Amino acid sequence: MTKDYSILIGGEAGQGTRLAGLIIAKLFNHLGYHIYIYEDYQSLIRGGHNFSQIRAAEQGVQSRKEKIDFLLALDENTLNLHKDYLEENGVLIFNSDKIKIHPVRKEFSNGAKEEVGVPIQTIAKELGGVPIMANTALISAFAKVVGIEWEILEEVFKKEIKKATELNLKIAKSAYEIPKNLTKLGKIKKNSSLLLTGNEAAALGAVKAGLDLYFAYPMTPATSILNYLARRQEDLNIRVLQPEDEISVINMALGASFAGAKSMVGTSGGGFALMVEALSMAAQSETPILIIESQRAGPSTGMPTYNLQSDLRFVLTAGHGDFLRFVIAPGDAEQCLYYSGLGLNLAWKYQTPVILLLDKDISENTFTVNESILAQLMPEKPLLWDKKEEYKRYKITETGISPWAQPGEKNAVVKATSYEHDELGISIESEEVAKMQEKRAKKFQKMRDEAEKLEAVKVYGKMNSDKAIVAWGITKGPAKEAAENLGIRLIQPIIVEPFPEKQMKEALKGVKKLVSVEINTSGQMAEVLQSQGIKVDGKILKYTGRPFFAREIEEKLKEIL
């Protein structure tokens, strides 16, 4: 039987559930399991309810399970909110300092649920620890329950806990001795894998492609890119800047790109709205820029820490005037790693904006990542001036791509302008402007050709099924699981603009019924497909701010198909 476990740890904001969940995931990763962590938190600094749900499986998974095998409760609220999702033979491990009466014991046909109470706060306090170290005790008790050897637990703690390591180990050892071992997970394979959030992966991918500067103003759920890169500036040989607002962010980044530094910005929908005027300027001035837009539930402020895939139409059409941009929507951290590097290279190859469209759950959830992808990424040089003739920043070429020279280069006058211009970059308003419009149109056609050469569409499930679903972003994970369970085809568009017509046509070959699965209220990807003449027979939509479970998709598909 395939090993597939679901573990949920919950408590109040400020109790450190996220770090605790990550350490639990790394214990499973150490044993060779594939990992997916779903993060759920309210936009509060203290109080409320936060939880991390870890799925550890023998086979690759990218969605959470509805039922929980192990519930780790730091407070009674966690118990009350999640007890009904505990499997009949599931195990509750709880903070007995806060949960005195545990009203979850029920008799089932296959026996009683196991309940393990551990005085984690008392242990931490008596050994001289601070309150948050109670998490260490809870993790340790869990490790004992599932049969993880102390040596493995000790190794992971030493690697992940950098402060007061010895004290944490002392607390862990004390808690480890309390419960009995109830099960044995067992090791699946020898080596552990790389664990990254989508944001971390996107940051690393861009760095591998030659990123020099990252500009951002904090906005959930893109903020962790700023934090991640800021902490690693020296190691990664980049610089990170936080200007006063998103308008400054993109304008400073465009200035840096003009000077020859590969630049990237990150934000969410509201911040991207402030960047739109500069987006058009990037297109007119043909200045390369990689923009990460991580969606969250809107409109307006919406729900800052929850998810809707509702910015697709916005990023496809943002900006005034005729111009094409690359819009790339990865569906997991592994794709974030590859396509962010690709996106930075495409921006410089075509001297144009590239938008990497993530969403809250892609950005902040943690995935198992194939480390070998890093070796596939490297900086690509743009088309450079050959210095054989007068430099024209906007030289008309067969491809529409003009040779690049850096400001200050000998015998080159380098201009950038938001006005329409001639080949030298001098503003004009005569009918000669048609030549520049046509030049950019040729470049845009090359971009369309490029999209067809890249892996713009992925197909999963039963390839010869005449029934298919289309899903993108975080919805790809549960949709893939549903498609495989039902024996149908899943089609995932990754490059959405320029639209890969040939690849999509190939992916749809033989499909008689197509259903779009999205977390928004209107089916924005379905609208994109229909605008390309592709018939969509049904939509499965969810808009609670939470991602799909595979079961939800399966049940709706049975009704439609």
Coordinates of C-alpha atoms in Angstrom, one line a residue:
M1 CA 0.0 0.0 0.0
T2 CA 1.3 3.4 -0.9
K3 CA 2.4 5.5 2.1
D4 CA 0.5 8.8 2.2
Y5 CA 0.3 10.8 5.4
S6 CA -1.4 14.0 6.4
I7 CA -0.2 15.9 9.4
L8 CA -1.8 19.2 10.7
I9 CA -0.2 21.4 13.4
G10 CA -2.2 24.4 14.6
G11 CA -2.2 27.2 17.1
E12 CA -2.4 31.0 17.5
A13 CA -0.5 33.4 15.3
G14 CA 2.9 34.0 17.0
Q15 CA 3.2 30.4 18.3
G16 CA 5.5 29.4 15.5
T17 CA 3.3 26.8 13.8
R18 CA 4.9 27.5 10.4
L19 CA 8.4 26.7 11.5
A20 CA 7.2 23.7 13.4
G21 CA 5.4 22.4 10.3
L22 CA 8.5 22.9 8.2
I23 CA 10.6 20.9 10.7
I24 CA 8.1 18.1 10.7
A25 CA 8.2 18.1 6.8
K26 CA 12.0 17.9 6.9
L27 CA 11.8 14.9 9.2
F28 CA 9.7 13.1 6.5
N29 CA 11.9 14.5 3.8
H30 CA 14.9 13.0 5.6
L31 CA 13.2 9.6 5.2
G32 CA 12.7 10.2 1.5
Y33 CA 9.0 11.2 1.3
H34 CA 7.7 13.7 -1.2
I35 CA 6.4 16.8 0.6
Y36 CA 3.7 19.4 0.2
I37 CA 2.9 21.9 2.9
Y38 CA -0.3 24.0 2.8
E39 CA -0.1 27.2 4.9
D40 CA -3.3 28.8 6.4
Y41 CA -3.0 32.0 8.4
Q42 CA -5.1 35.1 9.1
S43 CA -3.7 38.6 8.6
L44 CA -3.0 39.0 12.3
I45 CA 0.2 39.3 14.2
R46 CA -1.2 37.7 17.4
G47 CA -4.2 35.5 18.1
G48 CA -6.6 34.0 15.6
H49 CA -5.8 30.6 14.2
N50 CA -2.9 29.4 12.0
F51 CA -2.1 26.0 10.8
S52 CA 0.3 24.1 8.6
Q53 CA -0.9 20.9 6.9
I54 CA 1.9 18.6 5.7
R55 CA 1.3 15.9 3.2
A56 CA 4.1 13.3 3.0
A57 CA 3.8 10.7 0.4
E58 CA 5.7 7.9 -1.3
Q59 CA 4.6 9.3 -4.7
G60 CA 4.8 13.0 -5.7
V61 CA 1.8 15.0 -4.4
Q62 CA 0.9 18.7 -4.6
S63 CA -2.4 19.1 -2.8
R64 CA -3.6 18.5 0.7
K65 CA -5.8 15.7 2.0
E66 CA -9.1 16.4 3.6
K67 CA -8.6 13.8 6.3
I68 CA -5.8 14.1 8.8
D69 CA -3.7 11.2 10.1
F70 CA -2.0 13.2 12.8
L71 CA -3.4 16.2 14.5
L72 CA -1.0 18.3 16.6
A73 CA -2.8 20.8 18.7
L74 CA -1.0 23.6 20.5
D75 CA -4.3 25.0 21.7
E76 CA -7.9 24.0 22.2
N77 CA -9.1 26.1 19.2
T78 CA -7.0 23.9 16.9
L79 CA -8.7 20.8 18.4
N80 CA -12.2 22.2 18.0
L81 CA -11.7 23.4 14.4
H82 CA -10.0 20.2 13.1
K83 CA -11.1 17.2 15.2
D84 CA -13.9 16.2 12.8
Y85 CA -11.3 15.8 10.0
L86 CA -9.2 13.3 12.0
E87 CA -9.2 9.9 10.4
E88 CA -10.9 7.2 12.4
N89 CA -7.6 5.6 13.2
G90 CA -5.9 8.9 13.4
V91 CA -3.7 10.2 16.3
L92 CA -4.2 13.3 18.3
I93 CA -1.1 14.7 20.0
F94 CA -2.0 17.7 22.1
N95 CA -0.7 20.3 24.6
S96 CA -2.0 19.0 27.9
D97 CA -1.1 22.3 29.6
K98 CA -3.8 24.0 27.6
I99 CA -6.2 21.2 26.7
K100 CA -7.4 19.7 29.9
I101 CA -10.5 18.0 28.6
H102 CA -10.3 16.6 25.1
P103 CA -13.8 16.0 23.8
V104 CA -12.9 14.0 20.7
R105 CA -12.8 10.5 21.9
K106 CA -15.2 8.4 19.9
E107 CA -15.5 4.7 19.5
F108 CA -15.3 3.4 15.9
S109 CA -15.8 0.0 14.5
N110 CA -12.0 -0.3 14.1
G111 CA -11.2 0.9 17.6
A112 CA -10.6 4.2 19.4
K113 CA -8.7 7.2 18.2
E114 CA -5.3 7.4 19.9
E115 CA -4.8 10.5 22.1
V116 CA -1.4 11.6 23.4
G117 CA -1.2 14.5 25.9
V118 CA 2.1 16.1 26.5
P119 CA 2.7 19.0 28.9
I120 CA 4.9 20.8 26.4
Q121 CA 4.8 24.2 28.1
T122 CA 5.7 22.8 31.5
I123 CA 8.6 20.9 29.9
A124 CA 9.9 24.0 28.2
K125 CA 9.5 26.2 31.3
E126 CA 11.1 23.8 33.7
L127 CA 14.2 23.3 31.5
G128 CA 14.6 27.1 31.2
G129 CA 13.2 27.6 27.7
V130 CA 11.0 30.4 26.4
P131 CA 7.3 29.7 25.5
I132 CA 7.8 29.1 21.8
M133 CA 10.1 26.2 22.6
A134 CA 7.0 24.2 23.5
N135 CA 6.8 23.6 19.8
T136 CA 10.1 21.7 20.0
A137 CA 8.5 19.4 22.7
L138 CA 5.4 18.8 20.5
I139 CA 7.5 18.0 17.4
S140 CA 9.6 15.6 19.5
A141 CA 6.6 13.8 20.9
F142 CA 5.2 13.4 17.4
A143 CA 8.5 12.0 16.2
K144 CA 8.4 9.4 19.0
V145 CA 4.8 8.5 18.2
V146 CA 5.6 7.8 14.5
G147 CA 8.8 5.9 15.2
I148 CA 11.4 8.4 14.0
E149 CA 14.7 7.6 15.7
W150 CA 16.2 10.1 18.1
E151 CA 19.3 10.4 16.0
I152 CA 17.3 11.6 13.0
L153 CA 15.3 14.0 15.0
E154 CA 18.5 15.4 16.6
E155 CA 20.2 15.8 13.2
V156 CA 17.2 17.8 11.8
F157 CA 16.9 20.0 14.9
K158 CA 20.6 20.9 14.7
K159 CA 20.2 21.8 11.1
E160 CA 17.0 23.9 11.4
I161 CA 17.3 25.5 14.9
K162 CA 20.2 27.9 15.0
K163 CA 19.5 29.6 18.3
A164 CA 19.7 27.9 21.7
T165 CA 20.2 24.6 19.9
E166 CA 21.4 22.7 22.9
L167 CA 18.5 23.9 25.1
N168 CA 16.0 23.0 22.4
L169 CA 17.6 19.5 22.2
K170 CA 17.3 19.1 25.9
I171 CA 13.6 20.0 25.8
A172 CA 13.1 17.7 22.8
K173 CA 14.7 14.8 24.6
S174 CA 12.5 15.2 27.6
A175 CA 9.4 15.3 25.5
Y176 CA 10.6 12.3 23.4
E177 CA 10.6 10.0 26.4
I178 CA 6.9 10.6 27.3
P179 CA 4.8 9.0 24.6
K180 CA 5.0 5.4 23.3
N181 CA 5.7 4.5 19.7
L182 CA 2.5 3.8 17.9
T183 CA 3.6 3.3 14.3
K184 CA 6.7 3.0 12.2
L185 CA 7.0 5.2 9.1
G186 CA 10.0 3.6 7.5
K187 CA 12.5 5.0 5.1
I188 CA 11.5 5.2 1.4
K189 CA 14.7 6.2 -0.3
K190 CA 18.2 7.1 0.7
N191 CA 18.4 10.8 -0.2
S192 CA 16.3 13.7 0.9
S193 CA 15.1 16.3 -1.7
L194 CA 15.2 20.1 -1.9
L195 CA 12.2 21.7 -0.2
L196 CA 11.2 25.2 -1.4
T197 CA 8.3 27.5 -1.4
G198 CA 7.2 28.9 -4.8
N199 CA 8.6 32.3 -3.8
E200 CA 12.0 30.8 -2.8
A201 CA 12.2 28.9 -6.0
A202 CA 11.3 31.9 -8.1
A203 CA 14.0 33.9 -6.4
L204 CA 16.6 31.2 -6.9
G205 CA 15.7 30.6 -10.5
A206 CA 16.1 34.3 -11.3
V207 CA 19.5 34.4 -9.5
K208 CA 20.7 31.5 -11.6
A209 CA 19.7 33.3 -14.7
G210 CA 21.9 36.3 -13.7
L211 CA 19.7 38.5 -11.6
D212 CA 21.6 41.6 -10.3
L213 CA 18.9 43.6 -8.5
Y214 CA 15.6 42.9 -6.8
F215 CA 13.2 45.8 -6.0
A216 CA 10.1 45.4 -3.9
Y217 CA 7.7 47.0 -1.4
P218 CA 6.3 44.5 1.1
M219 CA 2.9 43.1 0.0
T220 CA 1.6 39.7 1.0
P221 CA 2.0 37.1 -0.5
A222 CA 5.1 38.3 -2.5
T223 CA 6.9 39.7 0.6
S224 CA 8.8 36.5 1.4
I225 CA 10.8 36.9 -1.9
L226 CA 12.0 40.3 -0.5
N227 CA 12.9 38.7 2.8
Y228 CA 14.6 35.6 1.3
L229 CA 16.8 37.5 -1.1
A230 CA 17.6 40.3 1.4
R231 CA 19.0 37.7 3.9
R232 CA 21.1 36.1 1.1
Q233 CA 22.5 39.1 -0.7
E234 CA 26.1 38.3 -0.1
D235 CA 25.8 34.6 -0.8
L236 CA 23.9 35.1 -4.0
N237 CA 25.9 38.2 -5.1
I238 CA 22.9 40.4 -5.7
R239 CA 21.5 43.6 -4.2
V240 CA 18.0 44.1 -2.7
L241 CA 16.2 47.4 -2.4
Q242 CA 13.0 48.4 -0.7
P243 CA 11.8 51.8 -2.0
E244 CA 8.9 53.8 -0.6
D245 CA 6.1 52.4 -2.8
E246 CA 5.4 50.2 -5.8
I247 CA 5.6 53.1 -8.3
S248 CA 9.2 53.8 -7.1
V249 CA 9.9 50.0 -7.2
I250 CA 9.2 49.6 -10.9
N251 CA 10.7 52.9 -12.0
M252 CA 13.9 52.2 -10.1
A253 CA 14.0 48.7 -11.6
L254 CA 13.6 50.1 -15.1
G255 CA 16.4 52.6 -14.5
A256 CA 18.6 49.8 -13.4
S257 CA 17.7 47.7 -16.4
F258 CA 18.5 50.6 -18.7
A259 CA 21.9 50.8 -17.1
G260 CA 22.5 47.1 -17.8
A261 CA 21.6 45.4 -14.5
K262 CA 19.2 42.5 -14.8
S263 CA 16.3 43.5 -12.5
M264 CA 13.2 41.9 -11.1
V265 CA 10.3 43.3 -9.0
G266 CA 7.7 41.5 -6.9
T267 CA 4.2 42.4 -5.7
S268 CA 0.6 41.4 -5.6
G269 CA -2.5 42.7 -7.4
G270 CA -2.8 46.0 -5.7
G271 CA 0.9 46.8 -6.0
F272 CA 0.9 45.7 -9.7
A273 CA -2.0 48.2 -10.3
L274 CA 0.4 51.0 -9.3
M275 CA 3.0 49.7 -11.7
V276 CA 0.8 49.6 -14.8
E277 CA 1.8 53.0 -16.2
A278 CA 5.5 52.1 -16.0
L279 CA 4.7 48.7 -17.6
S280 CA 3.6 50.6 -20.8
M281 CA 6.8 52.6 -20.6
A282 CA 8.8 49.4 -20.4
A283 CA 7.1 48.3 -23.6
Q284 CA 7.6 51.6 -25.4
S285 CA 11.2 52.1 -24.3
E286 CA 11.9 48.4 -24.9
T287 CA 13.4 48.0 -21.4
P288 CA 13.6 44.4 -20.0
I289 CA 12.0 43.7 -16.7
L290 CA 10.8 40.6 -14.9
I291 CA 7.7 41.2 -12.7
I292 CA 6.4 38.6 -10.2
E293 CA 2.7 39.2 -9.5
S294 CA 1.5 36.9 -6.7
Q295 CA -2.3 36.8 -6.6
R296 CA -4.4 37.0 -3.5
A297 CA -8.1 37.2 -2.9
G298 CA -9.6 40.5 -4.1
P299 CA -10.9 42.9 -5.2
S300 CA -9.1 45.7 -3.4
T301 CA -7.5 44.6 -0.1
G302 CA -9.7 41.5 -0.2
M303 CA -8.3 38.8 2.0
P304 CA -4.5 39.5 2.1
T305 CA -3.6 36.0 3.3
Y306 CA -6.0 33.9 1.1
N307 CA -6.0 33.0 -2.5
L308 CA -8.1 33.6 -5.7
Q309 CA -6.8 33.1 -9.2
S310 CA -8.5 36.3 -10.3
D311 CA -5.7 38.5 -11.8
L312 CA -5.2 36.6 -15.0
R313 CA -7.3 39.0 -17.2
F314 CA -5.6 42.0 -15.5
V315 CA -2.0 41.0 -16.2
L316 CA -2.9 40.0 -19.8
T317 CA -4.3 43.4 -20.6
A318 CA -2.6 45.8 -18.2
G319 CA -1.1 48.8 -19.8
H320 CA -2.2 51.2 -22.5
G321 CA -1.3 50.9 -26.2
D322 CA -0.5 47.9 -28.3
F323 CA 2.1 45.7 -26.8
L324 CA 2.7 42.0 -26.1
R325 CA 4.2 40.7 -23.0
F326 CA 5.1 37.2 -21.8
V327 CA 2.7 36.0 -19.0
I328 CA 3.9 32.7 -17.4
A329 CA 1.9 30.9 -14.7
P330 CA 3.8 28.1 -13.0
G331 CA 1.9 25.4 -11.1
D332 CA 4.4 24.4 -8.4
A333 CA 7.8 25.4 -6.9
E334 CA 9.7 23.3 -9.4
Q335 CA 8.1 25.2 -12.2
C336 CA 8.7 28.5 -10.4
L337 CA 12.4 27.7 -10.3
Y338 CA 12.7 27.0 -14.0
Y339 CA 10.3 29.6 -15.4
S340 CA 11.6 32.5 -13.4
G341 CA 15.0 31.9 -14.8
L342 CA 13.5 31.5 -18.3
G343 CA 11.4 34.6 -17.7
L344 CA 14.5 36.8 -16.9
N345 CA 16.3 35.5 -20.0
L346 CA 13.2 36.1 -22.2
A347 CA 12.9 39.7 -20.9
W348 CA 16.5 40.5 -22.0
K349 CA 16.3 38.5 -25.2
Y350 CA 13.2 40.5 -26.4
Q351 CA 13.7 43.7 -24.4
T352 CA 10.2 43.5 -23.0
P353 CA 8.2 43.0 -19.8
V354 CA 7.8 39.4 -18.6
I355 CA 5.2 38.7 -15.9
L356 CA 5.5 35.6 -13.7
L357 CA 2.0 35.1 -12.4
L358 CA 2.0 33.2 -9.1
D359 CA -0.8 32.9 -6.5
K360 CA -0.8 32.9 -2.7
D361 CA -0.6 29.1 -2.4
I362 CA 2.1 28.7 -5.0
S363 CA 4.1 31.5 -3.4
E364 CA 3.9 30.4 0.3
N365 CA 3.3 26.6 0.2
T366 CA 6.3 24.3 0.3
F367 CA 7.0 21.6 -2.4
T368 CA 9.6 18.9 -3.1
V369 CA 11.8 20.2 -5.9
N370 CA 14.2 18.4 -8.2
E371 CA 17.5 20.1 -7.5
S372 CA 18.9 19.2 -11.0
I373 CA 16.8 22.0 -12.5
L374 CA 19.3 24.5 -11.1
A375 CA 21.9 23.2 -13.5
Q376 CA 19.6 23.9 -16.4
L377 CA 19.5 27.6 -15.6
M378 CA 22.2 30.1 -16.7
P379 CA 22.3 33.7 -17.9
E380 CA 21.8 34.3 -21.6
K381 CA 23.4 37.3 -23.3
P382 CA 21.1 39.7 -25.1
L383 CA 21.7 40.8 -28.7
L384 CA 24.7 43.2 -28.4
W385 CA 25.8 46.0 -30.6
D386 CA 28.6 44.9 -32.9
K387 CA 30.3 48.4 -32.9
K388 CA 30.8 48.3 -36.7
E389 CA 28.4 51.2 -37.4
E390 CA 26.6 54.1 -35.7
Y391 CA 24.7 52.9 -32.7
K392 CA 21.0 53.2 -33.0
R393 CA 19.2 52.1 -29.8
Y394 CA 16.0 51.3 -31.8
K395 CA 17.5 50.1 -35.0
I396 CA 15.0 48.4 -37.3
T397 CA 16.0 44.8 -37.8
E398 CA 14.5 41.7 -39.4
T399 CA 13.5 40.3 -36.0
G400 CA 12.4 43.6 -34.5
I401 CA 15.0 43.2 -31.8
S402 CA 17.5 46.1 -31.7
P403 CA 21.1 45.6 -30.6
W404 CA 21.9 46.5 -27.0
A405 CA 24.6 48.8 -25.7
Q406 CA 25.1 50.1 -22.1
P407 CA 25.1 53.8 -21.3
G408 CA 28.7 55.1 -21.2
E409 CA 29.9 52.7 -23.8
K410 CA 32.4 54.3 -26.1
N411 CA 30.9 55.8 -29.4
A412 CA 27.4 54.9 -28.3
V413 CA 24.6 57.4 -27.5
V414 CA 22.1 55.2 -25.6
K415 CA 18.6 56.5 -25.1
A416 CA 15.4 55.3 -23.5
T417 CA 12.1 57.2 -24.0
S418 CA 8.5 56.8 -23.2
Y419 CA 7.7 58.9 -26.3
E420 CA 7.4 57.4 -29.8
H421 CA 10.7 57.8 -31.5
D422 CA 13.0 57.1 -34.4
E423 CA 15.8 54.6 -34.6
L424 CA 18.1 56.9 -32.6
G425 CA 15.6 57.4 -29.8
I426 CA 14.7 61.0 -30.8
S427 CA 11.0 61.8 -30.2
I428 CA 8.8 62.1 -33.3
E429 CA 5.2 62.6 -34.1
S430 CA 5.2 62.3 -37.9
E431 CA 3.7 59.4 -39.9
E432 CA 7.2 57.9 -39.6
V433 CA 6.0 56.5 -36.2
A434 CA 4.5 53.6 -38.2
K435 CA 8.0 52.2 -38.7
M436 CA 8.5 51.8 -34.9
Q437 CA 5.0 50.2 -34.5
E438 CA 5.9 47.7 -37.2
K439 CA 9.3 47.1 -35.7
R440 CA 7.8 46.1 -32.4
A441 CA 5.1 44.0 -34.2
K442 CA 7.9 42.0 -35.8
K443 CA 9.4 41.4 -32.3
F444 CA 6.0 40.3 -31.0
Q445 CA 5.7 37.8 -33.8
K446 CA 9.1 36.4 -32.7
M447 CA 7.8 36.1 -29.2
R448 CA 4.9 34.1 -30.4
D449 CA 7.2 31.8 -32.3
E450 CA 9.4 31.4 -29.1
A451 CA 6.4 30.5 -27.0
E452 CA 5.7 27.5 -29.3
K453 CA 9.3 26.3 -29.0
L454 CA 9.2 26.3 -25.2
E455 CA 7.2 23.9 -22.9
A456 CA 4.2 26.2 -22.7
V457 CA 1.6 23.5 -22.1
K458 CA 1.9 20.3 -20.0
V459 CA -0.4 17.3 -20.1
Y460 CA -0.9 14.7 -17.3
G461 CA -3.2 11.8 -16.7
K462 CA -4.6 9.4 -19.3
M463 CA -3.3 10.9 -22.6
N464 CA -5.8 9.2 -24.9
S465 CA -8.9 10.1 -22.9
D466 CA -11.5 12.1 -24.8
K467 CA -12.4 13.9 -21.6
A468 CA -10.0 16.6 -20.2
I469 CA -9.8 19.3 -17.6
V470 CA -7.7 22.4 -17.8
A471 CA -6.2 23.8 -14.6
W472 CA -3.4 26.4 -13.9
G473 CA -1.4 27.7 -10.9
I474 CA -2.1 26.0 -7.6
T475 CA -5.1 24.2 -9.0
K476 CA -2.9 22.0 -11.1
G477 CA -2.0 19.9 -8.0
P478 CA -5.4 18.7 -7.0
A479 CA -6.6 18.6 -10.6
K480 CA -3.8 16.3 -11.5
E481 CA -4.7 13.9 -8.7
A482 CA -8.4 14.0 -9.7
A483 CA -7.5 13.4 -13.4
E484 CA -5.3 10.4 -12.5
N485 CA -8.0 9.0 -10.2
L486 CA -10.7 9.3 -12.8
G487 CA -8.6 8.2 -15.8
I488 CA -8.9 11.4 -17.8
R489 CA -6.5 14.1 -19.2
L490 CA -5.3 17.2 -17.4
I491 CA -4.0 20.1 -19.5
Q492 CA -1.9 22.8 -17.7
P493 CA -1.3 26.1 -19.6
I494 CA 2.0 27.6 -18.3
I495 CA 2.8 30.3 -20.9
V496 CA -0.5 32.1 -21.4
E497 CA 0.7 35.0 -23.4
P498 CA 1.7 34.8 -26.2
F499 CA -0.9 32.1 -26.4
P500 CA 0.7 28.8 -27.6
E501 CA -2.0 27.9 -30.2
K502 CA -0.1 24.9 -31.7
Q503 CA 0.8 23.3 -28.4
M504 CA -2.7 23.7 -27.0
K505 CA -4.2 22.2 -30.2
E506 CA -1.9 19.2 -29.8
A507 CA -2.8 18.9 -26.1
L508 CA -6.5 18.9 -27.0
K509 CA -6.3 16.4 -29.8
G510 CA -9.1 13.8 -29.4
V511 CA -10.8 15.7 -26.6
K512 CA -14.5 15.8 -26.9
K513 CA -15.4 17.4 -23.6
L514 CA -13.3 20.0 -21.8
V515 CA -13.9 21.4 -18.3
S516 CA -12.0 24.3 -16.7
V517 CA -11.1 24.1 -13.0
E518 CA -10.2 27.4 -11.3
I519 CA -10.3 29.3 -8.0
N520 CA -12.2 32.4 -9.1
T521 CA -15.8 33.4 -9.7
S522 CA -15.8 33.7 -13.5
G523 CA -13.4 31.1 -15.0
Q524 CA -10.8 33.5 -16.3
M525 CA -8.7 30.7 -18.0
A526 CA -11.8 29.4 -19.6
E527 CA -12.4 32.9 -21.1
V528 CA -8.9 33.0 -22.4
L529 CA -9.4 29.6 -24.1
Q530 CA -12.8 30.6 -25.6
S531 CA -11.2 33.8 -26.9
Q532 CA -8.9 31.5 -28.9
G533 CA -11.8 29.5 -30.3
I534 CA -11.5 26.6 -27.9
K535 CA -14.9 25.4 -26.6
V536 CA -15.1 24.9 -22.8
D537 CA -18.0 22.6 -21.9
G538 CA -18.1 23.3 -18.2
K539 CA -16.5 25.2 -15.3
I540 CA -15.7 24.0 -11.8
L541 CA -15.1 27.1 -9.7
K542 CA -14.2 27.7 -6.0
Y543 CA -13.9 31.1 -4.4
T544 CA -13.7 30.6 -0.7
G545 CA -10.0 31.7 -0.7
R546 CA -8.9 28.1 -0.1
P547 CA -7.6 25.7 -2.8
F548 CA -9.4 22.7 -4.1
F549 CA -9.3 19.2 -2.6
A550 CA -9.0 16.5 -5.2
R551 CA -12.3 15.0 -4.1
E552 CA -14.2 18.2 -4.8
I553 CA -13.0 18.2 -8.3
E554 CA -13.8 14.5 -8.8
E555 CA -17.3 14.9 -7.5
K556 CA -18.1 17.9 -9.8
L557 CA -16.5 16.2 -12.8
K558 CA -18.7 13.1 -12.3
E559 CA -21.7 15.4 -12.5
I560 CA -20.5 17.2 -15.6
L561 CA -18.9 14.3 -17.5

